[in-house]
mmCIF file of C-alpha atoms in Angstrom:
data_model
loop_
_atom_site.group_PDB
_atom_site.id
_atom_site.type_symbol
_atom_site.label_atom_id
_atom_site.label_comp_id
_atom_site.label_asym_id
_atom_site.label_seq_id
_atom_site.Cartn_x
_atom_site.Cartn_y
_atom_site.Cartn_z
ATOM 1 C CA UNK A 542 -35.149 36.766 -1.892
ATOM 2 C CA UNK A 543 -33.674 37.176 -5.149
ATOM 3 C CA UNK A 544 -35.773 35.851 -8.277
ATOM 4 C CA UNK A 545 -34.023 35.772 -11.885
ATOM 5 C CA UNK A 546 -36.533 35.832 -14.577
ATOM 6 C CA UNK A 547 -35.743 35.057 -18.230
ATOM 7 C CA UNK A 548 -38.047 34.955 -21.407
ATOM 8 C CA UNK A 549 -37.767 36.452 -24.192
ATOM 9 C CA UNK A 550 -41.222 37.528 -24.723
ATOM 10 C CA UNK A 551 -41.406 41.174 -22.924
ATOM 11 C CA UNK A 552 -44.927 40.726 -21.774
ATOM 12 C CA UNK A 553 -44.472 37.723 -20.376
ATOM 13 C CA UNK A 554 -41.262 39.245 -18.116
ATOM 14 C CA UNK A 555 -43.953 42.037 -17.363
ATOM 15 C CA UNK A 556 -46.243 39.994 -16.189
ATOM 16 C CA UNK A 557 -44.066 37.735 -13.957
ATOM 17 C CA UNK A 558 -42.040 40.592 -12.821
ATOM 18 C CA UNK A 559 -45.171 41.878 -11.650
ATOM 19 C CA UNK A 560 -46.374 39.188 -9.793
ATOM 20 C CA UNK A 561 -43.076 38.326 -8.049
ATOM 21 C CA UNK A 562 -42.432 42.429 -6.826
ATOM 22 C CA UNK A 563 -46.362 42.351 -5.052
ATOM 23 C CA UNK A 564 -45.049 38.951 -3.212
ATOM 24 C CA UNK A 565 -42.269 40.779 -1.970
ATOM 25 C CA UNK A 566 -39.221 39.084 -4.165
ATOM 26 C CA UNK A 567 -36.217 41.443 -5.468
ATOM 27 C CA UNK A 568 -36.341 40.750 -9.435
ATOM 28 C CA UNK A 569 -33.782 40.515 -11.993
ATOM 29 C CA UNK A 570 -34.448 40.137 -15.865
ATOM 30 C CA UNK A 571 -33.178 38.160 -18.893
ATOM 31 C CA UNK A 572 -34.246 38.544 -22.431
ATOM 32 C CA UNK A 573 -32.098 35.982 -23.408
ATOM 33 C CA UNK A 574 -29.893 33.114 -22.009
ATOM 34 C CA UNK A 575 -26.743 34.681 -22.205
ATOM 35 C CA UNK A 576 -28.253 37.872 -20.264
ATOM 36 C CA UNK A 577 -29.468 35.302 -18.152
ATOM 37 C CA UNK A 578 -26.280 33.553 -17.315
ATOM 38 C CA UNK A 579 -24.417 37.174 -16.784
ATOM 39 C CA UNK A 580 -27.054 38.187 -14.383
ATOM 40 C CA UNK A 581 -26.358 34.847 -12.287
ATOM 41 C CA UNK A 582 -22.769 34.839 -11.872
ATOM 42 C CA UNK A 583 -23.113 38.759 -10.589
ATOM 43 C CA UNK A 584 -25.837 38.257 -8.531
ATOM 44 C CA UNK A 585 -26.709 36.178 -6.152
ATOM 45 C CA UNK A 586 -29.742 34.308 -7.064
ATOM 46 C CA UNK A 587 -32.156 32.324 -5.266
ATOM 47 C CA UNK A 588 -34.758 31.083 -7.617
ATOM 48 C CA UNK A 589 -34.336 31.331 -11.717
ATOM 49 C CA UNK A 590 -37.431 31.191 -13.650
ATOM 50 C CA UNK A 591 -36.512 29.975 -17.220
ATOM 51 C CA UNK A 592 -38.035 29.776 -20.532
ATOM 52 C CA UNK A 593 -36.935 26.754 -22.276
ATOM 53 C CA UNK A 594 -36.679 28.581 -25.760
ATOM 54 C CA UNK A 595 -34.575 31.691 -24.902
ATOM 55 C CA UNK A 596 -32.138 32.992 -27.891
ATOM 56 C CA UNK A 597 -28.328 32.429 -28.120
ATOM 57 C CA UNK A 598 -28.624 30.341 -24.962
ATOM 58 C CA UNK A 599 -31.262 28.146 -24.210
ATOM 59 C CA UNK A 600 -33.439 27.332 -20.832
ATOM 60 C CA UNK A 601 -31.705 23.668 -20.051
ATOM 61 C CA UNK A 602 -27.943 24.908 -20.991
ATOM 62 C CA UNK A 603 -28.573 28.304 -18.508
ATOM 63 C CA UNK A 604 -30.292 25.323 -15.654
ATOM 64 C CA UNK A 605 -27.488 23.111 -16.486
ATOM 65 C CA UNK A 606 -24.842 25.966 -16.058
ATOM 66 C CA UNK A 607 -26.061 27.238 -12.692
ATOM 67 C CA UNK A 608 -26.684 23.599 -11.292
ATOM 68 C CA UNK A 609 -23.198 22.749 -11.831
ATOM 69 C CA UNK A 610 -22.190 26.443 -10.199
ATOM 70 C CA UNK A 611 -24.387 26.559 -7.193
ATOM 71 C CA UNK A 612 -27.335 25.124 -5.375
ATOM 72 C CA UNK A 613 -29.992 27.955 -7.161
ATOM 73 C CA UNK A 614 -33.450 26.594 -7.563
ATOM 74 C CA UNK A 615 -34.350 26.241 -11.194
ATOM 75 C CA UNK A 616 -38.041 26.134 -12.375
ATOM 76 C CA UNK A 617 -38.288 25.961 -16.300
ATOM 77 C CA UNK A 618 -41.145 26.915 -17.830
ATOM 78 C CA UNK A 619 -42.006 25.983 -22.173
ATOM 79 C CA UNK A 620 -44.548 26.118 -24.595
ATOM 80 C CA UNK A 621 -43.087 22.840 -26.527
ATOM 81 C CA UNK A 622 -45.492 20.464 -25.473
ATOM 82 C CA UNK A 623 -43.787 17.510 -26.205
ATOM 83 C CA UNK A 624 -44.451 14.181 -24.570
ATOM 84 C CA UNK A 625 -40.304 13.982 -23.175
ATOM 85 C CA UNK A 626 -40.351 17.511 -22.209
ATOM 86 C CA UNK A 627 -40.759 17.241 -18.530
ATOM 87 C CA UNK A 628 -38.075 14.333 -18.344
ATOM 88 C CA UNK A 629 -35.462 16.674 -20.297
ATOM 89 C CA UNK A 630 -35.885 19.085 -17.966
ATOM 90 C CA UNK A 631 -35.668 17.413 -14.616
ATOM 91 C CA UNK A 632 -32.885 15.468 -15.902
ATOM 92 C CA UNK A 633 -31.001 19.370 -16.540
ATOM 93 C CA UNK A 634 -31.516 19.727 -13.175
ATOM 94 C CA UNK A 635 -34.403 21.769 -13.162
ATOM 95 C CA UNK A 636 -36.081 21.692 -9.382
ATOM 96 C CA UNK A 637 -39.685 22.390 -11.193
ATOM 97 C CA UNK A 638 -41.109 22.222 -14.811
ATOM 98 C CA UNK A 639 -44.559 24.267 -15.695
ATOM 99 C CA UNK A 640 -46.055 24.341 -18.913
ATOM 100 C CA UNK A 641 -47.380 27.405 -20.856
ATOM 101 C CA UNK A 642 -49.935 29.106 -20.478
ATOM 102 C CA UNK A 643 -49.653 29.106 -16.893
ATOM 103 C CA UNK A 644 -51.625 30.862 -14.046
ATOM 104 C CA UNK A 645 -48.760 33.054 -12.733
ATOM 105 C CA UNK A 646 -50.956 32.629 -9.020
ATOM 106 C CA UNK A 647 -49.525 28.870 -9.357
ATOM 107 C CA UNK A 648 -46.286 30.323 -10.600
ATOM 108 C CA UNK A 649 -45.871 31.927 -7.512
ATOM 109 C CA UNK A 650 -47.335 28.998 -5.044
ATOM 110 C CA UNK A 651 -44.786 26.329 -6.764
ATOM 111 C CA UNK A 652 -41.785 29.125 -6.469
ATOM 112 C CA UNK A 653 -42.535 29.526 -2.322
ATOM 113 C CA UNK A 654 -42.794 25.799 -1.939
ATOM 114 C CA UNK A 655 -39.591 25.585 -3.716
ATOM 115 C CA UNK A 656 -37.966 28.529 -1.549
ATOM 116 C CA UNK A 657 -39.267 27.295 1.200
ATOM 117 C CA UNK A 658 -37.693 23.283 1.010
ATOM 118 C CA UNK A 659 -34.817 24.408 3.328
ATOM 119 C CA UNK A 660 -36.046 27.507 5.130
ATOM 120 C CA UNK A 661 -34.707 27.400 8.174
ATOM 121 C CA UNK A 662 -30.944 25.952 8.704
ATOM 122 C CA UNK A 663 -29.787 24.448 12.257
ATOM 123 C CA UNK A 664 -26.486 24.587 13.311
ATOM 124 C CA UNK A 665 -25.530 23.477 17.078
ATOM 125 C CA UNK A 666 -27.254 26.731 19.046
ATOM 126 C CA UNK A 667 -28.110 28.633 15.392
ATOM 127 C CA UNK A 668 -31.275 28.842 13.712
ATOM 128 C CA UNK A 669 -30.783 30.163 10.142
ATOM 129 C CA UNK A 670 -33.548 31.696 8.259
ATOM 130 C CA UNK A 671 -32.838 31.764 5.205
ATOM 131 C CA UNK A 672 -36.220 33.557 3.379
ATOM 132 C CA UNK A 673 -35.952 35.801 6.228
ATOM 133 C CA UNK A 674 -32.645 36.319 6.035
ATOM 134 C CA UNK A 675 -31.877 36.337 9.692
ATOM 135 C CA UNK A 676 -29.742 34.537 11.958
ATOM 136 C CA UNK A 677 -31.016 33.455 15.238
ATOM 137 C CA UNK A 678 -28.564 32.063 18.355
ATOM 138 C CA UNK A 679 -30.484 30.307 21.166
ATOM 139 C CA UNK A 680 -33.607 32.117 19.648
ATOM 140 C CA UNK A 681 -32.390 35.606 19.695
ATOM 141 C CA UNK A 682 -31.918 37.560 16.758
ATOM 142 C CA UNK A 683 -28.398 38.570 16.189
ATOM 143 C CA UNK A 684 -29.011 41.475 13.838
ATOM 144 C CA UNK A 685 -26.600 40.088 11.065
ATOM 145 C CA UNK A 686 -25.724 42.567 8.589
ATOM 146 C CA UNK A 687 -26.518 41.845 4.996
ATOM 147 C CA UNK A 688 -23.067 40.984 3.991
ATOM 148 C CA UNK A 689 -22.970 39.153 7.194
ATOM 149 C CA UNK A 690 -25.945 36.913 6.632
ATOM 150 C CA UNK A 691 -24.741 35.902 2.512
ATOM 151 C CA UNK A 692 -21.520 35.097 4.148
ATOM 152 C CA UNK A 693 -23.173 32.655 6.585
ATOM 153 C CA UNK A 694 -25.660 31.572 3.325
ATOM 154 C CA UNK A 695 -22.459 31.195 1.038
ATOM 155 C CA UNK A 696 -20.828 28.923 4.044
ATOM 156 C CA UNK A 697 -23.989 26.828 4.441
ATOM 157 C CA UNK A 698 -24.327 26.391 0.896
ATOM 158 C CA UNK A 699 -20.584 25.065 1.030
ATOM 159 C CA UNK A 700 -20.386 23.351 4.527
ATOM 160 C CA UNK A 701 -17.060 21.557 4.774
ATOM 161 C CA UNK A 702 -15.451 23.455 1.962
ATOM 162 C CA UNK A 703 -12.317 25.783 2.134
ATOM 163 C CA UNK A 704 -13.401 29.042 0.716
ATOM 164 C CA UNK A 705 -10.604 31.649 -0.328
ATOM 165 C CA UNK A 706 -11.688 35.022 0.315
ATOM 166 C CA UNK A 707 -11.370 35.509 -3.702
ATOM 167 C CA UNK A 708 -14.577 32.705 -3.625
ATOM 168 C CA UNK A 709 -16.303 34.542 -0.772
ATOM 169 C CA UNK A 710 -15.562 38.008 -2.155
ATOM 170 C CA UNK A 711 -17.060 36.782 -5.804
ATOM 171 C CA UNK A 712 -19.906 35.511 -4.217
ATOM 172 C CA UNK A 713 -20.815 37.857 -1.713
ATOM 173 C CA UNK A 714 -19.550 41.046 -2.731
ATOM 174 C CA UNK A 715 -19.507 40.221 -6.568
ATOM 175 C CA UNK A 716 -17.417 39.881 -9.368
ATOM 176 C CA UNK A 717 -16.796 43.722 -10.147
ATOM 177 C CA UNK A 718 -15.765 44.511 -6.948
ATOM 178 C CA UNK A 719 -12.410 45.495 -6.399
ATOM 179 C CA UNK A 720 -11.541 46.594 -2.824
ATOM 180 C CA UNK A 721 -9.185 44.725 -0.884
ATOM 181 C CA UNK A 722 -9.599 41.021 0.089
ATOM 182 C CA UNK A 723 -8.732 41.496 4.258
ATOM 183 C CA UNK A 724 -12.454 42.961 3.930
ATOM 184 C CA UNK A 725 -13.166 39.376 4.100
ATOM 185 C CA UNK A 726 -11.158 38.856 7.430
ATOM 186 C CA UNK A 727 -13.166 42.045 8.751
ATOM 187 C CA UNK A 728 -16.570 40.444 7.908
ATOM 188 C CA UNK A 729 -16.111 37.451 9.515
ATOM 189 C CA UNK A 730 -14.308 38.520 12.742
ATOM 190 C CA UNK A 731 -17.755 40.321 13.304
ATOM 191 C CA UNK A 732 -19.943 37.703 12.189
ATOM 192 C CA UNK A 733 -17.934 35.128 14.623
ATOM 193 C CA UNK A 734 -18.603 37.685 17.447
ATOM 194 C CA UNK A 735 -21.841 37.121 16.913
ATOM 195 C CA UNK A 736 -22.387 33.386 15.949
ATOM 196 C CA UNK A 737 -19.223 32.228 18.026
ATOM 197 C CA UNK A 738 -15.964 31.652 17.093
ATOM 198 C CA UNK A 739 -16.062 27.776 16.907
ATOM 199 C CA UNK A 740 -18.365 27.639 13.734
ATOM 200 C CA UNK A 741 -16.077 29.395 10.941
ATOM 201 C CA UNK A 742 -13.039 27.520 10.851
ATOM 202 C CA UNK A 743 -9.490 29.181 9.567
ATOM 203 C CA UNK A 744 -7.384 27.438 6.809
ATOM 204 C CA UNK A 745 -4.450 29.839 7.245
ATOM 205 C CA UNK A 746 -3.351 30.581 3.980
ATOM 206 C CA UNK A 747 -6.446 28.765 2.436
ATOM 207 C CA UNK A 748 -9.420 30.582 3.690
ATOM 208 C CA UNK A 749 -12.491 29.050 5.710
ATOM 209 C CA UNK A 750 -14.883 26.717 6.275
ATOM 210 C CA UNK A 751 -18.086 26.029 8.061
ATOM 211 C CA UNK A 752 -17.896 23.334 10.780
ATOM 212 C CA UNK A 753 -20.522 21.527 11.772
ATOM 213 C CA UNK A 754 -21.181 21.703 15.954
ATOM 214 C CA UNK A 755 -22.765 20.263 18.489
ATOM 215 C CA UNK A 756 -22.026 22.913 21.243
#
């Protein structure tokens, strides 16, 4: 899964980087808020670790920004010490709040148990899991592609939504891509071959949705 880290203290991003590569996350790193922010809206991110005083942007306007973007986990970390500083930050949004210093060992223990709130998605005869990024239908593993399990993540994440294929191709492929948007039509006409076709839903000349099912 994909962890953005942001600090502006290079040791500290060392450190954590470190810690979060031997568990077995995919890292990406902010010196600053505004690095921080660019790195989220081109990547898809599962977890951001924040520090609360980050230049030009700081920790609770990044959380605040990606809460009202997406359903990223946000754990803040700071080295105010103030009496109110915990409240602030769970009232940004913030899923988690640690204060420095820190063992990064408890770092990493409070980021799985946040990772690991909604696991494993059911929907009718799916199992999603989402850490392991597989997709399971009645218990077999249907050997989603990567593009084809973020699609299915991106749909969950938005259940009952109509997604343009601009929104899925921004999300999933990324905002610098620039091949043609029937890629999305492609993508999902194998991904419904393999999940079934009565759980992605056409909106013709809207886009899709996920439906929720019972079959």
């Amino acid at each position: 899964m994909n962890i953005l880290i942001a600090d502006d203290e290079p040791y500290m991003l060392k450190i954590l980087n470190a810690y979060f590569e031997k568990e077995g996350f995919t890292t990406y790193q902010a010196h600053d808020g505004e690095e921080a922010l660019h790195i989220f809206y081109h990547h898809k991110i599962d977890l951001a670790v924040l520090d609360w005083m980050m230049p030009k942007v700081n920790g609770i306007e990044v959380c605040t920004e990606i809460k009202k973007q997406s359903k990223t986990k946000v754990l803040l970390l700071t080295a105010k010490g103030e009496a109110d500083d915990e409240l602030i930050a769970l009232q940004s949004g913030a899923d988690e709040y640690m204060s420095k210093p820190f063992d990064p060992r408890v770092l990493i223990v409070r980021t799985k148990k946040l990772l690991q709130m909604e696991s494993l998605i059911y929907i009718g005869d799916l199992k999603i899991d989402m850490a392991g990024q597989k997709i399971f239908r009645n218990n077999k593993d249907l050997q989603a592609t990567n593009k084809e399990f973020h699609l299915m993540r991106y749909f969950i994440e938005n259940k009952g939504v109509i997604l343009s294929r601009k929104a899925l191709l921004d999300q999933v492929w990324g905002f610098d891509y620039f091949g043609e948007e029937r890629t999305v039509d492609t993508h999902i006409r194998r991904l419904r071959a393999k999940i079934g076709d009565h759980v992605i839903k056409t909106h013709r000349g809207m886009g899709y949705s996920l439906e929720e099912t019972h079959e």
